[in-house]
Coordinates of C-alpha atoms and ligand atoms in Angstrom, one line a residue:
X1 CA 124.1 57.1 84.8
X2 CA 121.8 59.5 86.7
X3 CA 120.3 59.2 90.0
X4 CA 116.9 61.6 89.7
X5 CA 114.5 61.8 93.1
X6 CA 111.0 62.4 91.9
X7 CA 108.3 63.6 94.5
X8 CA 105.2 63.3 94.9
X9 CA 105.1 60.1 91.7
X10 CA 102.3 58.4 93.5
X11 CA 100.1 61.4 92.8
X12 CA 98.0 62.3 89.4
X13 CA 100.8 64.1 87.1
X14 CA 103.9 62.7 89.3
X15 CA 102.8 59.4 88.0
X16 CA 103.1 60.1 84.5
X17 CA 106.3 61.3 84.8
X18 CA 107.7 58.9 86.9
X19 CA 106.6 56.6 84.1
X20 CA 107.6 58.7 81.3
X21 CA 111.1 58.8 82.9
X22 CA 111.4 54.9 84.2
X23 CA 110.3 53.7 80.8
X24 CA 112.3 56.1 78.2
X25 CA 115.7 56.5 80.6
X26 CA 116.6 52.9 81.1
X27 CA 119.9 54.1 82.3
X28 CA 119.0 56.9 85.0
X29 CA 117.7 55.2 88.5
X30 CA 114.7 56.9 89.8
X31 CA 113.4 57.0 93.1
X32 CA 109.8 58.0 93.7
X33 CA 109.2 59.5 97.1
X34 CA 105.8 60.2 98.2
X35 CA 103.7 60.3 101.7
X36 CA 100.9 58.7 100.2
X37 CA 98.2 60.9 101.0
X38 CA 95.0 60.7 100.5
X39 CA 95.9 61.7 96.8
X40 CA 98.8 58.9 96.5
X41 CA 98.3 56.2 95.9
X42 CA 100.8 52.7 95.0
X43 CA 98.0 51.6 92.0
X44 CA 99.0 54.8 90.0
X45 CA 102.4 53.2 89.1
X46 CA 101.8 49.6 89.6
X47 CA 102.9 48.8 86.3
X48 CA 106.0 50.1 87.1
X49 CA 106.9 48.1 90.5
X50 CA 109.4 45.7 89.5
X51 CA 111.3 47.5 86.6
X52 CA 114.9 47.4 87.4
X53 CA 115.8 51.3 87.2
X54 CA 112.7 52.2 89.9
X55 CA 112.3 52.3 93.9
X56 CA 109.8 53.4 96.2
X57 CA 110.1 55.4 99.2
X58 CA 107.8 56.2 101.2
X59 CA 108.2 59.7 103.3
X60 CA 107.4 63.4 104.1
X61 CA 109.2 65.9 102.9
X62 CA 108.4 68.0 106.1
X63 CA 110.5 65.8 107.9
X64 CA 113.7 67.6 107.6
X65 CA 115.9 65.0 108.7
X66 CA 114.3 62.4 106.8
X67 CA 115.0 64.3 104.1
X68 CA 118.5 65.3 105.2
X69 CA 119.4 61.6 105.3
X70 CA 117.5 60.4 102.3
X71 CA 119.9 62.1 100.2
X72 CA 123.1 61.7 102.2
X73 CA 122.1 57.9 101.2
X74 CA 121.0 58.3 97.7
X75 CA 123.5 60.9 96.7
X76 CA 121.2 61.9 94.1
X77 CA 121.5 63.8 90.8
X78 CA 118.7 66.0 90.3
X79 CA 114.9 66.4 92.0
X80 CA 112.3 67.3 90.2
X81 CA 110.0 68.0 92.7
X82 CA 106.0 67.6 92.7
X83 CA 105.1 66.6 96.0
X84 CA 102.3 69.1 97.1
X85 CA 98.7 69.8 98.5
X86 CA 97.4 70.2 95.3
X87 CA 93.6 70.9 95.6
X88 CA 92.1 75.3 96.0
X89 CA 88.8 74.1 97.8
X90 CA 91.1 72.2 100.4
X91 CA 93.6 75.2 101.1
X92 CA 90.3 77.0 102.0
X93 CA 89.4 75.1 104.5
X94 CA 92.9 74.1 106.2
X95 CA 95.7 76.8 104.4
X96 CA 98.3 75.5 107.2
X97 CA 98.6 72.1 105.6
X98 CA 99.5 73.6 102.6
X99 CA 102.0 75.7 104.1
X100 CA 103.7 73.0 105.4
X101 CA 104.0 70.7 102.3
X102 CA 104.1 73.1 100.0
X103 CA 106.3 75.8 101.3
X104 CA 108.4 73.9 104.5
X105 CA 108.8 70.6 102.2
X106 CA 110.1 72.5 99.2
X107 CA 112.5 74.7 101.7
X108 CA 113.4 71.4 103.2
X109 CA 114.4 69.6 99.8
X110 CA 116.2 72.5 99.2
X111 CA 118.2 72.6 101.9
X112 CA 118.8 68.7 101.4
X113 CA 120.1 69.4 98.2
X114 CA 121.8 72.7 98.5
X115 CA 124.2 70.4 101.5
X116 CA 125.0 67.6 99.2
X117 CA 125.7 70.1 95.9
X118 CA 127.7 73.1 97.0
X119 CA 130.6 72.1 95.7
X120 CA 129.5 71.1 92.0
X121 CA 126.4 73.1 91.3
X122 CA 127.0 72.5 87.8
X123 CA 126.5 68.9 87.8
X124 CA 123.3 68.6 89.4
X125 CA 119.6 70.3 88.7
X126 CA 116.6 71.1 91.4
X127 CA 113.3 71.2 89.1
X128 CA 110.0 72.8 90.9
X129 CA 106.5 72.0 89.4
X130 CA 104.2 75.0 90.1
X131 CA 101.4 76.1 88.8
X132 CA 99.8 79.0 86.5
X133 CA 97.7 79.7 89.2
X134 CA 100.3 81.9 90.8
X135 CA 99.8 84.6 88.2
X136 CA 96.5 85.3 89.9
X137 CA 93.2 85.7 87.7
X138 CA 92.9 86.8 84.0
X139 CA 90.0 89.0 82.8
X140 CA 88.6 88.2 79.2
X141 CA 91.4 89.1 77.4
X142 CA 95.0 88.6 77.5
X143 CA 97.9 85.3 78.6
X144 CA 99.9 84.7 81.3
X145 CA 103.6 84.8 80.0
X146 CA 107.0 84.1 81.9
X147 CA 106.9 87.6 82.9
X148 CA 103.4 88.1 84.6
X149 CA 104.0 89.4 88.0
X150 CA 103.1 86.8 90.7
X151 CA 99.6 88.1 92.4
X152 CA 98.0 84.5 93.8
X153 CA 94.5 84.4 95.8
X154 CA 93.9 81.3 97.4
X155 CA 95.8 79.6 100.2
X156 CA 96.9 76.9 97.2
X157 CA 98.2 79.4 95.2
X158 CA 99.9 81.5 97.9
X159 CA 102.0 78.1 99.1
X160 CA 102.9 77.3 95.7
X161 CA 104.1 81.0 95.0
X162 CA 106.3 81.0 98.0
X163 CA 107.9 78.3 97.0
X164 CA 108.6 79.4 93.5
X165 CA 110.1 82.7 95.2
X166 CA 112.3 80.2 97.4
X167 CA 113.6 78.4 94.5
X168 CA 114.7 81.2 92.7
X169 CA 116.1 82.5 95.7
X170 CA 118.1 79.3 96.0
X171 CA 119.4 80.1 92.6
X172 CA 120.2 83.8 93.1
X173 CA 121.7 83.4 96.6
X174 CA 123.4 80.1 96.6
X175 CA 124.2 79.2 92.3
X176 CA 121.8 76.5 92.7
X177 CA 121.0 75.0 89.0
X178 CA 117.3 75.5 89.1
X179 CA 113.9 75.5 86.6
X180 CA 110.8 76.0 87.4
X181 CA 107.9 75.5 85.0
X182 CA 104.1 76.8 85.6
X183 CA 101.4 74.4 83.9
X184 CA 97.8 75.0 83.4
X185 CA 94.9 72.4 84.3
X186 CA 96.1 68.8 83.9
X187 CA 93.1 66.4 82.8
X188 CA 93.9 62.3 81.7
X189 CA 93.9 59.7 83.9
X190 CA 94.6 58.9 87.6
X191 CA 93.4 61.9 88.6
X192 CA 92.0 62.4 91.5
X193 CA 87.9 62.8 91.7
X194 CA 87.7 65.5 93.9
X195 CA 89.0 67.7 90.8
X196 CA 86.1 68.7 88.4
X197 CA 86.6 66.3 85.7
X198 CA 87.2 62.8 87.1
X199 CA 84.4 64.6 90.2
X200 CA 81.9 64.8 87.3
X201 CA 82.7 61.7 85.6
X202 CA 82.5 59.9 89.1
X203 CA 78.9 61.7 89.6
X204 CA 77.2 61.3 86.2
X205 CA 77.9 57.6 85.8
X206 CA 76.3 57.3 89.4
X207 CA 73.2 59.2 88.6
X208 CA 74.4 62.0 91.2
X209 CA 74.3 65.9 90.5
X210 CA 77.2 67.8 88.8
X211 CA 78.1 70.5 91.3
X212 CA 79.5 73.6 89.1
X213 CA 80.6 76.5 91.4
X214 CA 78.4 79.9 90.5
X215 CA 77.6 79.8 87.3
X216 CA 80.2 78.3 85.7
X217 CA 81.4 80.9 83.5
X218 CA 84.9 80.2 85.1
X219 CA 87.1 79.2 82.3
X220 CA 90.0 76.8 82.7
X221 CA 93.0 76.2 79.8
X222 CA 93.0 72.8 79.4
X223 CA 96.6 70.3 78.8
X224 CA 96.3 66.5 78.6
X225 CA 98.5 65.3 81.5
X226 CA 100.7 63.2 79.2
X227 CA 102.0 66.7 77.4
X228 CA 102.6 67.8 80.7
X229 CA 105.0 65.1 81.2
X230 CA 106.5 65.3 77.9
X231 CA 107.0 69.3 78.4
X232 CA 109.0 68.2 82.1
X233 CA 111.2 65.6 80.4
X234 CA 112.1 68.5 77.7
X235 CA 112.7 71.2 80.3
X236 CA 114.4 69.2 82.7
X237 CA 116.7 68.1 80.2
X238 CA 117.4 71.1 78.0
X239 CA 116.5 74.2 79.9
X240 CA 119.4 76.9 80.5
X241 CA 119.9 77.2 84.9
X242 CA 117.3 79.6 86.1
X243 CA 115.0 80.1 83.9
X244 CA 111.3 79.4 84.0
X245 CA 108.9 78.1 81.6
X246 CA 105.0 78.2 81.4
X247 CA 103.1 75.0 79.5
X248 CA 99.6 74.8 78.4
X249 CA 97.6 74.0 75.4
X250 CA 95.7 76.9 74.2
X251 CA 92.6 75.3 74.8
X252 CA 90.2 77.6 77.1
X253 CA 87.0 76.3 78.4
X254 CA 84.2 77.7 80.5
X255 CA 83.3 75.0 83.1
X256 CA 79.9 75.1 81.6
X257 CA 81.0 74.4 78.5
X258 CA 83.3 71.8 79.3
X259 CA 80.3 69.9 81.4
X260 CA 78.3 70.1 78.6
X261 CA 81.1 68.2 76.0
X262 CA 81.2 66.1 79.2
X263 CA 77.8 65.1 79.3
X264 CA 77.4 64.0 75.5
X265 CA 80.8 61.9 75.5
X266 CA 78.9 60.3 78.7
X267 CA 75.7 59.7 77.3
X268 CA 77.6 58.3 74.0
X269 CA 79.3 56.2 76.4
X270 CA 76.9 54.6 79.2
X271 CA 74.2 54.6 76.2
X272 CA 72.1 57.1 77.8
X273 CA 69.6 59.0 75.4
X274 CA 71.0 62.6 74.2
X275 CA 70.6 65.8 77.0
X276 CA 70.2 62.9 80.0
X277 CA 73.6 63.1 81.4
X278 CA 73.1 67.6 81.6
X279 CA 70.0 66.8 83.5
X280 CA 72.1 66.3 86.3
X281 CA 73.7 69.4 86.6
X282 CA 73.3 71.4 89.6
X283 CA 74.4 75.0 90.4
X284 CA 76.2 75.5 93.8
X285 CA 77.7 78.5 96.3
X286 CA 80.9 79.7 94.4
X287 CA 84.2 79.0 95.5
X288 CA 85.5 81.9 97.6
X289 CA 87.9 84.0 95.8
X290 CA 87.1 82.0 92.8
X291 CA 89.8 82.9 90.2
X292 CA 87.8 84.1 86.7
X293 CA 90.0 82.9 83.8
X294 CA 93.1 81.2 83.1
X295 CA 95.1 81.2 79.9
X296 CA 98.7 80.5 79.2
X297 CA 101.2 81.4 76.6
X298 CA 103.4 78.5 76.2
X299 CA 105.3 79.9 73.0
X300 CA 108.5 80.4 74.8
X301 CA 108.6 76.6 75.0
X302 CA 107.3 76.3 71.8
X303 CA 109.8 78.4 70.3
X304 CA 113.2 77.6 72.2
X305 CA 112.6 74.1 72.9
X306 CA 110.3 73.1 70.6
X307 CA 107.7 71.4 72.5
X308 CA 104.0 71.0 71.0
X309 CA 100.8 69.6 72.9
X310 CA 100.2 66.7 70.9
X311 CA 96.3 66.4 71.5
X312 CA 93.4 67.8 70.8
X313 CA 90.7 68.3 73.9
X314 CA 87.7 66.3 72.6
X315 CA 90.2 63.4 71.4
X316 CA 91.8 63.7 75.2
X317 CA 88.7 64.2 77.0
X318 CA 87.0 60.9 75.5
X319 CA 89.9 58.9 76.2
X320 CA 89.9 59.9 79.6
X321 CA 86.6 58.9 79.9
X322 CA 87.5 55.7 78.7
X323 CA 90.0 55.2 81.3
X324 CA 87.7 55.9 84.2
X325 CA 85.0 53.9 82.5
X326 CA 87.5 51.1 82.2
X327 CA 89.0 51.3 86.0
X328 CA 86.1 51.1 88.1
X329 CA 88.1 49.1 91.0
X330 CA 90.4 52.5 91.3
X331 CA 87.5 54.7 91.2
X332 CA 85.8 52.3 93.8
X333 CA 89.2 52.3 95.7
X334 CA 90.0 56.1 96.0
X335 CA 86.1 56.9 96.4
X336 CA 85.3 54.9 99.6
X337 CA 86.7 56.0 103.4
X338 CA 87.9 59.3 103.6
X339 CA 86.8 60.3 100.3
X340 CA 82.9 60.6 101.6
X341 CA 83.5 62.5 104.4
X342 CA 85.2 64.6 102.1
X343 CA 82.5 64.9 99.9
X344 CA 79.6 65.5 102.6
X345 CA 82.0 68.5 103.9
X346 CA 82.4 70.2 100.7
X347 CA 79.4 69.5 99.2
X348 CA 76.3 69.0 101.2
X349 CA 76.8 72.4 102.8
X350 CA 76.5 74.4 99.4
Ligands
LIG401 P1 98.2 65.3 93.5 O1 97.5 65.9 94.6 O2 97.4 64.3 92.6 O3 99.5 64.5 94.0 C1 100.3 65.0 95.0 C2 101.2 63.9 95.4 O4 102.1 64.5 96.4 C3 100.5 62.8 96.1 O5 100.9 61.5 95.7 C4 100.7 62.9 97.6 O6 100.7 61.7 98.3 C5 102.1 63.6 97.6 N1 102.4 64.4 98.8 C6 101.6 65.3 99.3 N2 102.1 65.8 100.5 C7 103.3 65.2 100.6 C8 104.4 65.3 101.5 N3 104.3 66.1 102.6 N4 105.5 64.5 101.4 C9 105.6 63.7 100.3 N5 104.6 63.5 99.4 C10 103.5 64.3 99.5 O7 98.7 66.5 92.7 P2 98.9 66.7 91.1 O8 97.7 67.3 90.5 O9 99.5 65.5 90.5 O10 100.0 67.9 91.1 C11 101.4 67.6 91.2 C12 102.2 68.9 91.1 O11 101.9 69.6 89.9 C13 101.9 69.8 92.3 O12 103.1 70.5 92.7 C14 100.9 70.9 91.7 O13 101.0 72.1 92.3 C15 101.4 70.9 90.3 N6 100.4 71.3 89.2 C16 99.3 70.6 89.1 C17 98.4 70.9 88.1 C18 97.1 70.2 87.9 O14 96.3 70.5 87.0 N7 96.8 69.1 88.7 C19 98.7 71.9 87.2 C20 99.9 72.6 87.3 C21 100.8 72.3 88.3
LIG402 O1 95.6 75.8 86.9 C1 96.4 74.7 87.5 C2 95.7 74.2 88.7 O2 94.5 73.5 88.2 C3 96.5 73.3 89.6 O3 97.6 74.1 90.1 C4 95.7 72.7 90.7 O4 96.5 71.8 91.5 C5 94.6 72.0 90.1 O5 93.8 71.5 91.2 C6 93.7 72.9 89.2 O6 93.1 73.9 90.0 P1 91.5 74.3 89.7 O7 91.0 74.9 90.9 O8 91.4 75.1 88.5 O9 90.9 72.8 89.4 P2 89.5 72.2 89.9 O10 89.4 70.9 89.1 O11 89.4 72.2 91.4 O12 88.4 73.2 89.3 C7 88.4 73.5 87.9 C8 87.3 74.6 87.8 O13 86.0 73.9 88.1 C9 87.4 75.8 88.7 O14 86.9 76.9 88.1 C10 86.4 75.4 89.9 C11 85.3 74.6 89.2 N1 84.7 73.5 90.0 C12 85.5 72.6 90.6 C13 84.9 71.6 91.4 C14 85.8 70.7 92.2 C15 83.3 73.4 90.0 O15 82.6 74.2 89.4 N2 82.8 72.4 90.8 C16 83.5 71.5 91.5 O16 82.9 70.6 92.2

């Protein structure tokens, strides 16, 4: 019997893995804590609201003594923690947000936890969900391994390095039992359309213009959101204390290139004639401090705890355009209020 707090399950990948876990660890009782931002969101894990082993809470983990007193009450086993700010173009226009969140909230879990486990390290785990993003930019060649030396660029990338640094700190300092992993770019569904993929999905079956930042010879290494999931179960569960693992898929795209497979599973889809989806893309301003390339090496998983991607991109991509196709009411949902505000910001100035 385990007591696990998940953060941050109403969001795109905390949603998977709260399910993953709910569904395959009858035993374990997990509580999902999440502020329900604009990126939360309850329909994400709806299928999940009555199930006997899973509560709701809703919260922010930069309240420290909410936090304090949610697990004096819960007494919890392990976190694994993916409450966050999640999105680069945001953290450029409001970095302090992400400071918070990212950096106080994770300080603040911490803290939670390192009060309720001093005396038995050993039975308890704090797992930290960052991001490949930390390692900085790649040129052409070459992978991000364990071992990279941290050099982020944006605000996002900066908050989620600090708090990597602080949970290894809380592991060389204090004894904490902690893992961190580093994913690449998560794509599947319920994920949020101000990302590129479920953006341009949102756009093209609307008739509206694909906005690809410079000229999209950015390339992105791809993972299917459900590996992710599978490769945090693994790690969570078999990883030695302190040590760190990066996931990805070995599947590098240019953003270009990725539109363009886009575009023909679309056109296949909405039975639009070849070439009519690409018509709508449009070239906008660049992304300041646009990172060129990211590509991970994910054989240290591979090799010592034998995780494998199971799918392949194309296969991935069309079922995620399935899923959108298929869920219009929580495209509708997430799309109207505050999400076209959003949108008029980011993009009408470009
Ligand atoms: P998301 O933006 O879809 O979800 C984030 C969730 O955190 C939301 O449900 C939101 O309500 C919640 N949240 C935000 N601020 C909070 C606060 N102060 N207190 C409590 N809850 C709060 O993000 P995502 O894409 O699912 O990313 C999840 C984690 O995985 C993040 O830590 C992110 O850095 C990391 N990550 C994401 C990717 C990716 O491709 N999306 C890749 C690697 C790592
Ligand atoms: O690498 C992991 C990271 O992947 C995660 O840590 C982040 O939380 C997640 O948001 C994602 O960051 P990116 O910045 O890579 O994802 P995004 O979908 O915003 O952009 C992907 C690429 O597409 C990037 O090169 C910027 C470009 N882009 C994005 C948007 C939103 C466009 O060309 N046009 C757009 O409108």
């Amino acid at each position: 019997m385990k007591k696990i707090l998940i953060t941050g399950g109403a969001g795109f990948i905390g949603s998977h893995v709260v399910r993953l876990f709910v569904n395959k660890y009858p035993n374990y009782q997990i509580v999902n804590l999440d502020k329900l931002t604009y990126a939360g969101n309850l329909n994400n894990i709806k299928d999940l609201e009555n199930k006997a082993n899973y509560s709701f809470v809703k919260g922010d983990i930069v309240d420290a003594d909410f936090i304090s007193n949610l697990f004096a009450t819960h007494k919890f086993d392990a976190v694994v923690h993916l409450a966050a700010e999640s999105h680069v173009d945001r953290s450029i226009s409001n970095p302090l947000e992400f400071v918070m969140t990212n950096v106080i909230g994770t300080v603040n879990l911490l803290n939670a936890a390192k009060t309720n486990w001093k005396d038995d390290y050993s039975s308890h785990r704090f797992y930290h969900v960052s991001t490949d993003e930390v390692y900085g930019t790649l040129g052409e060649t070459g992978m991000f391994t364990e071992t990279t030396a941290y050099d982020p660029h944006s605000p996002y990338s900066a908050s989620k390095a600090s708090s990597d640094h602080f949970v290894r700190a809380y592991h060389d300092t204090y004894g904490m039992d902690a893992v961190i992993s580093n994913c690449s770019n998560n794509y599947g569904s319920h994920h949020f359309p101000e990302k590129l993929i479920p953006l341009s999905i949102h756009n093209i079956k609307n008739n509206k213009s694909i906005p690809i930042y410079g000229k999209g010879e950015n390339i992105r290494d791809w993972l299917w959101v459900e590996d992710h999931a599978r490769a945090i179960d693994v790690i969570f569960h078999t990883a030695k204390t302190g040590t760190t693992f990066n996931i990805g898929g070995h599947n590098e795209w240019t953003n270009i290139d990725l539109i363009h497979l886009l575009c023909k599973i679309m056109d296949k889809k909405l039975n639009r004639s070849e070439g009519e989806s690409a018509k709508l893309i449009t070239f906008v301003k660049d992304r300041a401090g646009h990172d060129l390339r990211y590509a991970i090496d994910s054989s240290k998983l591979q090799k010592e705890l034998g995780w494998v991607p199971s799918l392949q991109f194309e296969e991935g991509l069309e079922k995620t355009v399935d899923w959108y196709l298929s869920n219009e009411d929580w495209l509708n949902n997430v799309t109207s209020g505050d999400y076209k505000k959003y949108y008029e910001q980011q993009y009408t100035k470009r």
